[in-house]
mmCIF file of C-alpha atoms in Angstrom:
data_model
loop_
_atom_site.group_PDB
_atom_site.id
_atom_site.type_symbol
_atom_site.label_atom_id
_atom_site.label_comp_id
_atom_site.label_asym_id
_atom_site.label_seq_id
_atom_site.Cartn_x
_atom_site.Cartn_y
_atom_site.Cartn_z
ATOM 1 C CA MET A 1 -47.064 108.803 -74.590
ATOM 2 C CA VAL A 2 -49.523 109.057 -72.499
ATOM 3 C CA THR A 3 -48.420 108.284 -67.934
ATOM 4 C CA ILE A 4 -51.534 107.132 -65.975
ATOM 5 C CA GLN A 5 -52.063 106.424 -62.562
ATOM 6 C CA VAL A 6 -52.095 103.287 -60.669
ATOM 7 C CA PRO A 7 -56.231 103.818 -59.376
ATOM 8 C CA LYS A 8 -57.276 104.645 -62.378
ATOM 9 C CA LEU A 9 -55.477 102.009 -64.715
ATOM 10 C CA ILE A 10 -57.136 99.249 -62.282
ATOM 11 C CA ASP A 11 -60.471 101.054 -62.693
ATOM 12 C CA PHE A 12 -60.554 101.763 -66.457
ATOM 13 C CA VAL A 13 -58.764 97.917 -67.517
ATOM 14 C CA ALA A 14 -61.339 96.586 -64.888
ATOM 15 C CA ASP A 15 -64.173 98.608 -67.041
ATOM 16 C CA VAL A 16 -63.618 96.740 -70.047
ATOM 17 C CA PHE A 17 -63.552 93.318 -68.598
ATOM 18 C CA THR A 18 -66.105 93.160 -66.893
ATOM 19 C CA HIS A 19 -67.889 94.949 -70.400
ATOM 20 C CA SER A 20 -66.704 91.547 -71.814
ATOM 21 C CA GLU A 21 -68.265 89.140 -68.915
ATOM 22 C CA SER A 22 -66.016 88.613 -66.445
ATOM 23 C CA SER A 23 -67.128 88.421 -62.774
ATOM 24 C CA PRO A 24 -66.547 92.689 -61.221
ATOM 25 C CA GLU A 25 -63.998 90.419 -59.316
ATOM 26 C CA GLU A 26 -62.127 88.171 -62.444
ATOM 27 C CA ALA A 27 -62.294 91.625 -63.666
ATOM 28 C CA ARG A 28 -60.299 93.945 -61.135
ATOM 29 C CA ARG A 29 -58.117 90.110 -60.734
ATOM 30 C CA ILE A 30 -57.250 90.982 -63.741
ATOM 31 C CA ALA A 31 -56.904 94.456 -64.461
ATOM 32 C CA THR A 32 -54.946 94.460 -60.882
ATOM 33 C CA TYR A 33 -52.088 91.773 -62.298
ATOM 34 C CA LEU A 34 -51.853 93.428 -66.028
ATOM 35 C CA THR A 35 -51.046 96.442 -63.965
ATOM 36 C CA THR A 36 -47.820 94.378 -61.318
ATOM 37 C CA ALA A 37 -46.816 93.854 -64.444
ATOM 38 C CA ASN A 38 -46.102 97.790 -65.692
ATOM 39 C CA LEU A 39 -45.422 98.554 -62.310
ATOM 40 C CA THR A 40 -42.111 96.010 -62.587
ATOM 41 C CA GLY A 41 -40.928 97.344 -66.215
ATOM 42 C CA HIS A 42 -42.391 94.176 -67.105
ATOM 43 C CA ASP A 43 -45.034 96.063 -69.969
ATOM 44 C CA SER A 44 -44.895 93.121 -72.483
ATOM 45 C CA HIS A 45 -47.161 90.950 -70.022
ATOM 46 C CA GLY A 46 -48.748 94.285 -68.656
ATOM 47 C CA VAL A 47 -51.933 96.227 -69.769
ATOM 48 C CA ILE A 48 -51.236 96.152 -73.414
ATOM 49 C CA ARG A 49 -52.092 92.735 -73.604
ATOM 50 C CA VAL A 50 -55.822 93.639 -73.091
ATOM 51 C CA PRO A 51 -57.014 93.331 -76.716
ATOM 52 C CA VAL A 52 -55.070 90.408 -77.413
ATOM 53 C CA TYR A 53 -57.265 89.130 -74.293
ATOM 54 C CA ILE A 54 -60.457 90.157 -74.993
ATOM 55 C CA ARG A 55 -60.319 88.939 -79.237
ATOM 56 C CA TRP A 56 -59.167 85.464 -77.195
ATOM 57 C CA LYS A 57 -62.646 85.590 -75.430
ATOM 58 C CA LYS A 58 -64.507 86.801 -78.007
ATOM 59 C CA MET A 59 -62.979 83.455 -79.996
ATOM 60 C CA GLY A 60 -63.840 81.512 -77.589
ATOM 61 C CA SER A 61 -60.140 80.473 -76.178
ATOM 62 C CA VAL A 62 -60.105 81.838 -72.649
ATOM 63 C CA VAL A 63 -63.549 81.729 -70.888
ATOM 64 C CA PRO A 64 -64.633 83.889 -68.071
ATOM 65 C CA ASP A 65 -64.979 83.046 -64.547
ATOM 66 C CA GLN A 66 -64.071 79.759 -64.730
ATOM 67 C CA LYS A 67 -63.045 77.404 -61.493
ATOM 68 C CA ALA A 68 -59.926 75.463 -62.082
ATOM 69 C CA GLU A 69 -60.448 71.686 -60.993
ATOM 70 C CA VAL A 70 -58.282 69.387 -59.246
ATOM 71 C CA LEU A 71 -57.863 66.062 -61.019
ATOM 72 C CA VAL A 72 -55.234 63.943 -58.779
ATOM 73 C CA ASP A 73 -54.939 65.223 -55.152
ATOM 74 C CA THR A 74 -52.180 63.591 -53.226
ATOM 75 C CA PRO A 75 -50.882 65.155 -49.948
ATOM 76 C CA SER A 76 -47.898 66.546 -51.702
ATOM 77 C CA LEU A 77 -48.755 66.741 -55.375
ATOM 78 C CA ALA A 78 -52.474 67.997 -57.390
ATOM 79 C CA VAL A 79 -53.343 68.334 -61.020
ATOM 80 C CA VAL A 80 -55.304 71.335 -61.844
ATOM 81 C CA ASP A 81 -57.438 71.341 -64.667
ATOM 82 C CA GLY A 82 -57.995 75.476 -65.130
ATOM 83 C CA LYS A 83 -60.721 74.740 -67.893
ATOM 84 C CA PHE A 84 -59.370 77.710 -70.208
ATOM 85 C CA GLY A 85 -60.030 80.613 -67.338
ATOM 86 C CA TYR A 86 -58.361 83.361 -67.829
ATOM 87 C CA GLY A 87 -54.603 83.324 -65.847
ATOM 88 C CA GLN A 88 -55.218 85.436 -63.683
ATOM 89 C CA THR A 89 -58.497 83.537 -62.565
ATOM 90 C CA VAL A 90 -56.581 79.935 -62.504
ATOM 91 C CA ALA A 91 -53.312 79.968 -62.140
ATOM 92 C CA PRO A 92 -53.829 81.769 -58.224
ATOM 93 C CA GLN A 93 -56.051 78.939 -57.498
ATOM 94 C CA ALA A 94 -53.494 76.419 -58.251
ATOM 95 C CA VAL A 95 -50.388 78.333 -56.705
ATOM 96 C CA ARG A 96 -53.065 78.424 -53.262
ATOM 97 C CA ILE A 97 -53.106 74.518 -53.356
ATOM 98 C CA GLY A 98 -49.485 74.540 -53.804
ATOM 99 C CA ILE A 99 -48.305 76.185 -50.918
ATOM 100 C CA GLU A 100 -51.663 74.547 -48.665
ATOM 101 C CA LYS A 101 -49.977 71.551 -48.775
ATOM 102 C CA CYS A 102 -46.252 72.751 -49.202
ATOM 103 C CA LYS A 103 -46.436 74.194 -45.922
ATOM 104 C CA ALA A 104 -48.340 70.635 -44.608
ATOM 105 C CA SER A 105 -45.409 68.668 -46.235
ATOM 106 C CA GLY A 106 -42.751 70.968 -46.449
ATOM 107 C CA LEU A 107 -42.684 69.948 -50.481
ATOM 108 C CA ALA A 108 -45.191 69.471 -52.998
ATOM 109 C CA ALA A 109 -45.629 70.239 -56.796
ATOM 110 C CA VAL A 110 -48.480 71.021 -59.046
ATOM 111 C CA ALA A 111 -49.002 70.838 -62.095
ATOM 112 C CA LEU A 112 -50.484 73.488 -63.773
ATOM 113 C CA ARG A 113 -52.712 72.421 -67.639
ATOM 114 C CA ASN A 114 -55.375 74.274 -69.858
ATOM 115 C CA ALA A 115 -55.154 78.262 -68.656
ATOM 116 C CA GLY A 116 -55.240 81.242 -69.846
ATOM 117 C CA HIS A 117 -52.012 83.933 -70.113
ATOM 118 C CA ILE A 118 -50.677 83.215 -66.693
ATOM 119 C CA GLY A 119 -48.862 86.295 -67.491
ATOM 120 C CA ARG A 120 -46.079 87.392 -65.580
ATOM 121 C CA VAL A 121 -45.353 84.536 -64.173
ATOM 122 C CA GLY A 122 -42.691 86.003 -61.242
ATOM 123 C CA ASP A 123 -46.633 86.785 -59.514
ATOM 124 C CA TRP A 124 -47.168 83.858 -58.275
ATOM 125 C CA ALA A 125 -43.498 83.140 -56.902
ATOM 126 C CA GLU A 126 -44.080 85.629 -55.240
ATOM 127 C CA MET A 127 -47.698 84.862 -53.642
ATOM 128 C CA ALA A 128 -45.113 81.939 -52.741
ATOM 129 C CA ALA A 129 -43.024 83.693 -51.437
ATOM 130 C CA ALA A 130 -45.786 85.417 -48.993
ATOM 131 C CA GLU A 131 -46.121 82.918 -47.620
ATOM 132 C CA GLY A 132 -42.643 82.328 -46.638
ATOM 133 C CA LEU A 133 -42.193 79.467 -49.156
ATOM 134 C CA VAL A 134 -39.409 79.165 -52.531
ATOM 135 C CA SER A 135 -40.990 77.871 -55.130
ATOM 136 C CA ILE A 136 -40.039 77.218 -59.691
ATOM 137 C CA HIS A 137 -41.970 76.993 -62.255
ATOM 138 C CA PHE A 138 -41.564 75.546 -65.119
ATOM 139 C CA VAL A 139 -44.794 76.905 -67.929
ATOM 140 C CA ASN A 140 -45.150 77.054 -71.643
ATOM 141 C CA ALA A 141 -48.092 77.989 -74.058
ATOM 142 C CA ALA A 142 -49.471 75.237 -76.244
ATOM 143 C CA GLY A 143 -50.158 76.719 -80.092
ATOM 144 C CA SER A 144 -47.901 80.194 -79.719
ATOM 145 C CA LEU A 145 -45.607 79.449 -81.833
ATOM 146 C CA LEU A 146 -42.863 82.057 -81.631
ATOM 147 C CA VAL A 147 -39.018 80.985 -81.347
ATOM 148 C CA ALA A 148 -36.334 79.520 -83.567
ATOM 149 C CA PRO A 149 -34.910 77.047 -81.544
ATOM 150 C CA TYR A 150 -30.621 77.219 -81.724
ATOM 151 C CA GLY A 151 -29.993 76.709 -85.063
ATOM 152 C CA GLY A 152 -33.115 76.666 -86.437
ATOM 153 C CA VAL A 153 -34.504 80.223 -88.863
ATOM 154 C CA GLU A 154 -38.374 78.542 -87.906
ATOM 155 C CA LYS A 155 -40.867 78.235 -84.885
ATOM 156 C CA ARG A 156 -40.756 75.775 -83.130
ATOM 157 C CA LEU A 157 -40.816 76.803 -79.457
ATOM 158 C CA SER A 158 -43.124 79.056 -77.644
ATOM 159 C CA THR A 159 -40.832 81.838 -75.473
ATOM 160 C CA ALA A 160 -41.325 78.939 -72.517
ATOM 161 C CA PRO A 161 -40.704 80.664 -69.212
ATOM 162 C CA TYR A 162 -38.781 80.080 -65.852
ATOM 163 C CA CYS A 163 -38.964 81.510 -62.890
ATOM 164 C CA VAL A 164 -37.699 80.857 -59.173
ATOM 165 C CA GLY A 165 -38.626 83.073 -56.130
ATOM 166 C CA ILE A 166 -37.086 83.326 -52.831
ATOM 167 C CA PRO A 167 -38.672 84.627 -50.013
ATOM 168 C CA ARG A 168 -36.603 86.848 -47.765
ATOM 169 C CA ARG A 169 -37.547 87.548 -44.033
ATOM 170 C CA GLY A 170 -38.858 90.779 -43.887
ATOM 171 C CA GLN A 171 -37.550 92.203 -47.615
ATOM 172 C CA ASP A 172 -38.742 91.715 -50.967
ATOM 173 C CA PRO A 173 -38.195 88.211 -52.246
ATOM 174 C CA ILE A 174 -35.761 87.008 -54.956
ATOM 175 C CA VAL A 175 -37.491 86.759 -57.871
ATOM 176 C CA LEU A 176 -36.303 85.346 -61.110
ATOM 177 C CA ASP A 177 -38.343 85.274 -64.315
ATOM 178 C CA PHE A 178 -38.025 85.287 -67.860
ATOM 179 C CA ALA A 179 -38.743 84.202 -71.735
ATOM 180 C CA THR A 180 -36.008 81.820 -73.058
ATOM 181 C CA SER A 181 -36.455 83.704 -75.669
ATOM 182 C CA ILE A 182 -33.802 86.657 -76.360
ATOM 183 C CA VAL A 183 -37.235 89.007 -75.388
ATOM 184 C CA ALA A 184 -40.725 88.164 -74.782
ATOM 185 C CA GLU A 185 -43.680 88.461 -77.985
ATOM 186 C CA GLY A 186 -45.345 91.096 -75.541
ATOM 187 C CA LYS A 187 -42.080 92.823 -75.867
ATOM 188 C CA VAL A 188 -42.042 92.216 -79.786
ATOM 189 C CA LEU A 189 -45.598 93.212 -79.197
ATOM 190 C CA VAL A 190 -44.403 96.740 -77.492
ATOM 191 C CA ALA A 191 -42.108 97.094 -79.903
ATOM 192 C CA SER A 192 -44.648 96.844 -82.207
ATOM 193 C CA ARG A 193 -46.703 100.111 -80.942
ATOM 194 C CA GLY A 194 -44.494 102.625 -80.534
ATOM 195 C CA GLY A 195 -42.510 101.341 -77.075
ATOM 196 C CA LYS A 196 -38.959 99.631 -76.662
ATOM 197 C CA LYS A 197 -37.127 98.782 -79.679
ATOM 198 C CA LEU A 198 -35.833 95.261 -79.566
ATOM 199 C CA PRO A 199 -32.449 94.231 -78.955
ATOM 200 C CA LYS A 200 -30.410 93.556 -82.024
ATOM 201 C CA GLY A 201 -31.064 90.443 -83.681
ATOM 202 C CA ALA A 202 -34.063 89.149 -81.537
ATOM 203 C CA LEU A 203 -35.605 88.172 -84.624
ATOM 204 C CA VAL A 204 -34.963 85.684 -86.801
ATOM 205 C CA ASP A 205 -36.130 86.101 -90.785
ATOM 206 C CA SER A 206 -36.871 82.565 -92.727
ATOM 207 C CA ASP A 207 -33.116 82.942 -95.005
ATOM 208 C CA GLY A 208 -31.656 83.318 -91.521
ATOM 209 C CA THR A 209 -30.931 87.102 -91.482
ATOM 210 C CA LEU A 210 -31.408 88.372 -88.203
ATOM 211 C CA SER A 211 -33.756 91.842 -87.002
ATOM 212 C CA GLU A 212 -34.982 94.141 -84.545
ATOM 213 C CA ASP A 213 -38.796 94.802 -87.571
ATOM 214 C CA PRO A 214 -41.410 93.159 -85.334
ATOM 215 C CA ALA A 215 -43.347 92.381 -88.873
ATOM 216 C CA VAL A 216 -40.339 89.860 -89.533
ATOM 217 C CA LEU A 217 -43.313 87.714 -86.841
ATOM 218 C CA TYR A 218 -46.426 89.352 -86.868
ATOM 219 C CA GLY A 219 -46.296 90.621 -90.496
ATOM 220 C CA PRO A 220 -47.776 93.549 -92.267
ATOM 221 C CA HIS A 221 -49.876 94.824 -90.084
ATOM 222 C CA ALA A 222 -52.004 98.396 -89.306
ATOM 223 C CA LYS A 223 -51.217 100.559 -86.581
ATOM 224 C CA ASP A 224 -53.494 99.874 -84.472
ATOM 225 C CA GLY A 225 -54.949 96.814 -85.792
ATOM 226 C CA PRO A 226 -54.011 92.985 -84.802
ATOM 227 C CA ARG A 227 -50.547 91.442 -84.209
ATOM 228 C CA ASP A 228 -50.842 87.647 -85.896
ATOM 229 C CA HIS A 229 -47.733 85.862 -84.816
ATOM 230 C CA THR A 230 -49.067 83.579 -87.307
ATOM 231 C CA LYS A 231 -48.588 85.870 -90.628
ATOM 232 C CA GLY A 232 -44.665 86.889 -90.218
ATOM 233 C CA THR A 233 -42.397 85.148 -92.375
ATOM 234 C CA GLY A 234 -39.824 84.720 -89.073
ATOM 235 C CA ALA A 235 -39.024 84.572 -85.508
ATOM 236 C CA ILE A 236 -38.055 84.634 -82.504
ATOM 237 C CA ARG A 237 -34.375 84.193 -81.003
ATOM 238 C CA ALA A 238 -33.913 81.603 -77.967
ATOM 239 C CA PHE A 239 -31.618 83.472 -75.612
ATOM 240 C CA GLY A 240 -27.610 82.051 -74.603
ATOM 241 C CA GLU A 241 -27.683 80.086 -78.247
ATOM 242 C CA HIS A 242 -28.287 76.375 -77.465
ATOM 243 C CA LYS A 243 -28.479 76.361 -73.657
ATOM 244 C CA GLY A 244 -30.940 78.763 -74.074
ATOM 245 C CA SER A 245 -32.829 76.423 -76.621
ATOM 246 C CA GLY A 246 -32.045 73.491 -74.630
ATOM 247 C CA LEU A 247 -34.271 75.186 -71.208
ATOM 248 C CA ALA A 248 -37.096 76.585 -73.525
ATOM 249 C CA PHE A 249 -36.710 72.940 -74.734
ATOM 250 C CA ILE A 250 -37.422 70.894 -70.828
ATOM 251 C CA CYS A 251 -39.567 73.825 -69.694
ATOM 252 C CA GLU A 252 -42.092 72.495 -73.100
ATOM 253 C CA LEU A 253 -41.776 68.780 -72.031
ATOM 254 C CA LEU A 254 -42.463 69.937 -67.959
ATOM 255 C CA GLY A 255 -44.402 72.677 -68.528
ATOM 256 C CA GLY A 256 -46.219 71.246 -71.604
ATOM 257 C CA ALA A 257 -45.992 67.857 -71.697
ATOM 258 C CA LEU A 258 -45.925 66.380 -68.183
ATOM 259 C CA THR A 259 -48.768 68.760 -67.285
ATOM 260 C CA GLY A 260 -51.031 67.601 -70.020
ATOM 261 C CA THR A 261 -50.821 71.009 -71.675
ATOM 262 C CA GLY A 262 -49.255 69.644 -74.791
ATOM 263 C CA ALA A 263 -46.327 71.385 -75.707
ATOM 264 C CA THR A 264 -46.602 73.348 -78.001
ATOM 265 C CA ALA A 265 -47.621 72.863 -81.756
ATOM 266 C CA PRO A 266 -49.314 73.994 -85.034
ATOM 267 C CA ASN A 267 -53.280 74.728 -84.547
ATOM 268 C CA ARG A 268 -53.563 73.439 -80.937
ATOM 269 C CA ARG A 269 -55.725 75.558 -78.803
ATOM 270 C CA PHE A 270 -54.092 78.680 -76.891
ATOM 271 C CA ALA A 271 -52.983 77.195 -73.083
ATOM 272 C CA ASN A 272 -50.876 77.756 -70.369
ATOM 273 C CA GLY A 273 -48.948 74.611 -68.742
ATOM 274 C CA MET A 274 -47.328 75.071 -65.310
ATOM 275 C CA LEU A 275 -45.098 72.477 -63.262
ATOM 276 C CA ALA A 276 -44.514 74.190 -60.402
ATOM 277 C CA PHE A 277 -42.464 73.370 -56.768
ATOM 278 C CA TYR A 278 -42.707 74.628 -53.904
ATOM 279 C CA VAL A 279 -40.075 73.617 -50.804
ATOM 280 C CA ASP A 280 -40.685 75.375 -47.016
ATOM 281 C CA PRO A 281 -37.508 76.970 -45.882
ATOM 282 C CA LYS A 282 -38.175 75.842 -42.565
ATOM 283 C CA VAL A 283 -37.908 72.432 -42.955
ATOM 284 C CA VAL A 284 -34.792 72.340 -44.634
ATOM 285 C CA ASP A 285 -33.391 75.275 -42.561
ATOM 286 C CA THR A 286 -32.789 73.735 -39.472
ATOM 287 C CA SER A 287 -30.202 76.436 -38.238
ATOM 288 C CA ASN A 288 -31.497 79.494 -40.163
ATOM 289 C CA PHE A 289 -28.374 79.610 -41.608
ATOM 290 C CA PHE A 290 -30.227 80.507 -44.901
ATOM 291 C CA ASP A 291 -31.291 83.850 -45.210
ATOM 292 C CA GLY A 292 -28.146 85.544 -43.281
ATOM 293 C CA GLU A 293 -26.285 83.775 -46.335
ATOM 294 C CA ILE A 294 -28.911 85.155 -49.172
ATOM 295 C CA THR A 295 -28.116 87.998 -47.411
ATOM 296 C CA ARG A 296 -23.827 87.558 -47.260
ATOM 297 C CA TYR A 297 -24.430 86.764 -50.847
ATOM 298 C CA ALA A 298 -26.356 89.259 -52.317
ATOM 299 C CA ASP A 299 -23.853 92.301 -51.368
ATOM 300 C CA PHE A 300 -20.813 89.682 -52.585
ATOM 301 C CA ILE A 301 -22.386 89.939 -56.148
ATOM 302 C CA ARG A 302 -23.526 93.954 -55.620
ATOM 303 C CA ALA A 303 -20.423 94.748 -54.280
ATOM 304 C CA THR A 304 -18.252 93.396 -58.020
ATOM 305 C CA LYS A 305 -17.190 96.000 -59.154
ATOM 306 C CA PRO A 306 -19.043 97.111 -62.606
ATOM 307 C CA VAL A 307 -17.425 96.962 -66.378
ATOM 308 C CA THR A 308 -17.763 100.525 -67.271
ATOM 309 C CA GLY A 309 -20.876 101.863 -68.850
ATOM 310 C CA VAL A 310 -23.148 100.314 -66.319
ATOM 311 C CA ASP A 311 -23.819 101.949 -62.603
ATOM 312 C CA SER A 312 -23.989 98.864 -60.586
ATOM 313 C CA VAL A 313 -23.770 95.194 -60.338
ATOM 314 C CA LEU A 314 -27.560 93.097 -59.602
ATOM 315 C CA VAL A 315 -29.384 90.200 -58.574
ATOM 316 C CA PRO A 316 -32.861 88.881 -59.769
ATOM 317 C CA GLY A 317 -35.803 91.892 -58.978
ATOM 318 C CA ASP A 318 -33.390 95.143 -58.170
ATOM 319 C CA PRO A 319 -34.551 96.643 -61.596
ATOM 320 C CA GLU A 320 -38.109 95.048 -60.750
ATOM 321 C CA ARG A 321 -38.147 97.444 -57.300
ATOM 322 C CA LYS A 322 -37.110 100.214 -58.666
ATOM 323 C CA MET A 323 -39.268 100.403 -61.305
ATOM 324 C CA ARG A 324 -42.183 100.228 -59.398
ATOM 325 C CA ALA A 325 -41.070 102.584 -56.977
ATOM 326 C CA GLU A 326 -40.899 105.069 -59.602
ATOM 327 C CA ARG A 327 -44.216 104.122 -61.454
ATOM 328 C CA SER A 328 -46.350 103.454 -58.419
ATOM 329 C CA LYS A 329 -45.337 107.367 -57.855
ATOM 330 C CA ASN A 330 -45.226 108.368 -60.945
ATOM 331 C CA GLY A 331 -48.177 107.174 -63.052
ATOM 332 C CA VAL A 332 -47.932 104.288 -65.600
ATOM 333 C CA PRO A 333 -46.073 105.376 -69.819
ATOM 334 C CA LEU A 334 -47.696 103.712 -71.614
ATOM 335 C CA PRO A 335 -46.773 104.306 -75.450
ATOM 336 C CA ASP A 336 -49.792 106.988 -78.008
ATOM 337 C CA ASP A 337 -50.282 103.278 -80.168
ATOM 338 C CA THR A 338 -50.486 100.968 -77.146
ATOM 339 C CA TRP A 339 -52.702 103.703 -75.523
ATOM 340 C CA ALA A 340 -54.876 103.916 -78.824
ATOM 341 C CA ALA A 341 -55.601 99.993 -79.123
ATOM 342 C CA ILE A 342 -56.469 99.709 -76.013
ATOM 343 C CA VAL A 343 -59.287 102.041 -76.565
ATOM 344 C CA ALA A 344 -60.261 100.767 -79.413
ATOM 345 C CA THR A 345 -60.681 97.719 -77.664
ATOM 346 C CA ALA A 346 -62.352 99.584 -75.025
ATOM 347 C CA ARG A 347 -64.590 101.142 -77.436
ATOM 348 C CA GLU A 348 -65.564 97.681 -79.301
ATOM 349 C CA VAL A 349 -67.275 96.143 -75.347
ATOM 350 C CA GLY A 350 -69.263 98.936 -74.595
ATOM 351 C CA VAL A 351 -67.030 101.097 -72.069
ATOM 352 C CA SER A 352 -68.230 104.493 -71.501
ATOM 353 C CA GLU A 353 -66.514 107.845 -73.085
ATOM 354 C CA ARG A 354 -66.774 109.461 -70.087
ATOM 355 C CA SER A 355 -64.774 105.972 -68.638
ATOM 356 C CA ILE A 356 -62.260 106.483 -71.186
ATOM 357 C CA GLN A 357 -61.454 110.012 -70.392
ATOM 358 C CA GLN A 358 -61.596 108.977 -66.571
ATOM 359 C CA ALA A 359 -58.012 106.769 -66.671
ATOM 360 C CA THR A 360 -56.690 110.099 -68.295
ATOM 361 C CA ALA A 361 -58.007 113.481 -66.860
#
């Protein structure tokens, strides 16, 4: 395991993207968002993605320094085309449009199509919450066949994330952010590179056998080589049986079909679609009831007697706050296999050996 301090990790990852045709501003933005995902404990959406992003850039699947194009613009609704730019560049552009419209109207909706991988969706909920707004996000990944629907063994869904952010006065927001599969694909990637093992039965093979072996999804793969989910014989399972599978289906229709990105399909160019709704609580909550009621109810939930083996009952965002404090202080731990893959990518794009050594110094 390698542990890297946050500023050094951001600097190093930014160096990788600067060497891959991103402007210094975009490179640092990507590096910051990826590292933030690690800080919150979402390693699946963190710097482990660097080799994947650079591979997509070389393939032409993602385009550096894109400016999103507004296709439909009304007082309360926008349709935004990310033009296959890095998600960490075009998603905040779309979210900013939603924030501004919501502040003007009290309610807004933004459909983002054709975005590169937008990373941890909770970042965008936190961005809206920082402006005092509630937000709801339905996301899909066109071309990313990963998940078997309930009752099936073949890939038919993306991991189709769903996210809700709720602002708090003087406190961190409440953010619910999850893939509609038992695990995000990034967690399979983490497990394949020496990180946290998968939950029992997270994957299903073509014969219906449940598995935790990443090779079911990726097929045989070299230790430091690329991971290709089209090479495996199996799929990730949807969470919650028919309920998770149904929510994933809705994310495909709203985040994919309605935005114009398209629901996921074989041989389709990878892109995230996101349908996001924004609500200004100040417009709805004229009696200032909302924030106090959140406090009361969150405390009521946390006061629940825990089952044996559980320290305490949590509300969304509690684990992330704890992990962020710990890793901000002690650094981000990365499995040796993960770090080796990132370093190999850095060398491929021309990052100096001195920069690589400084990251871990």
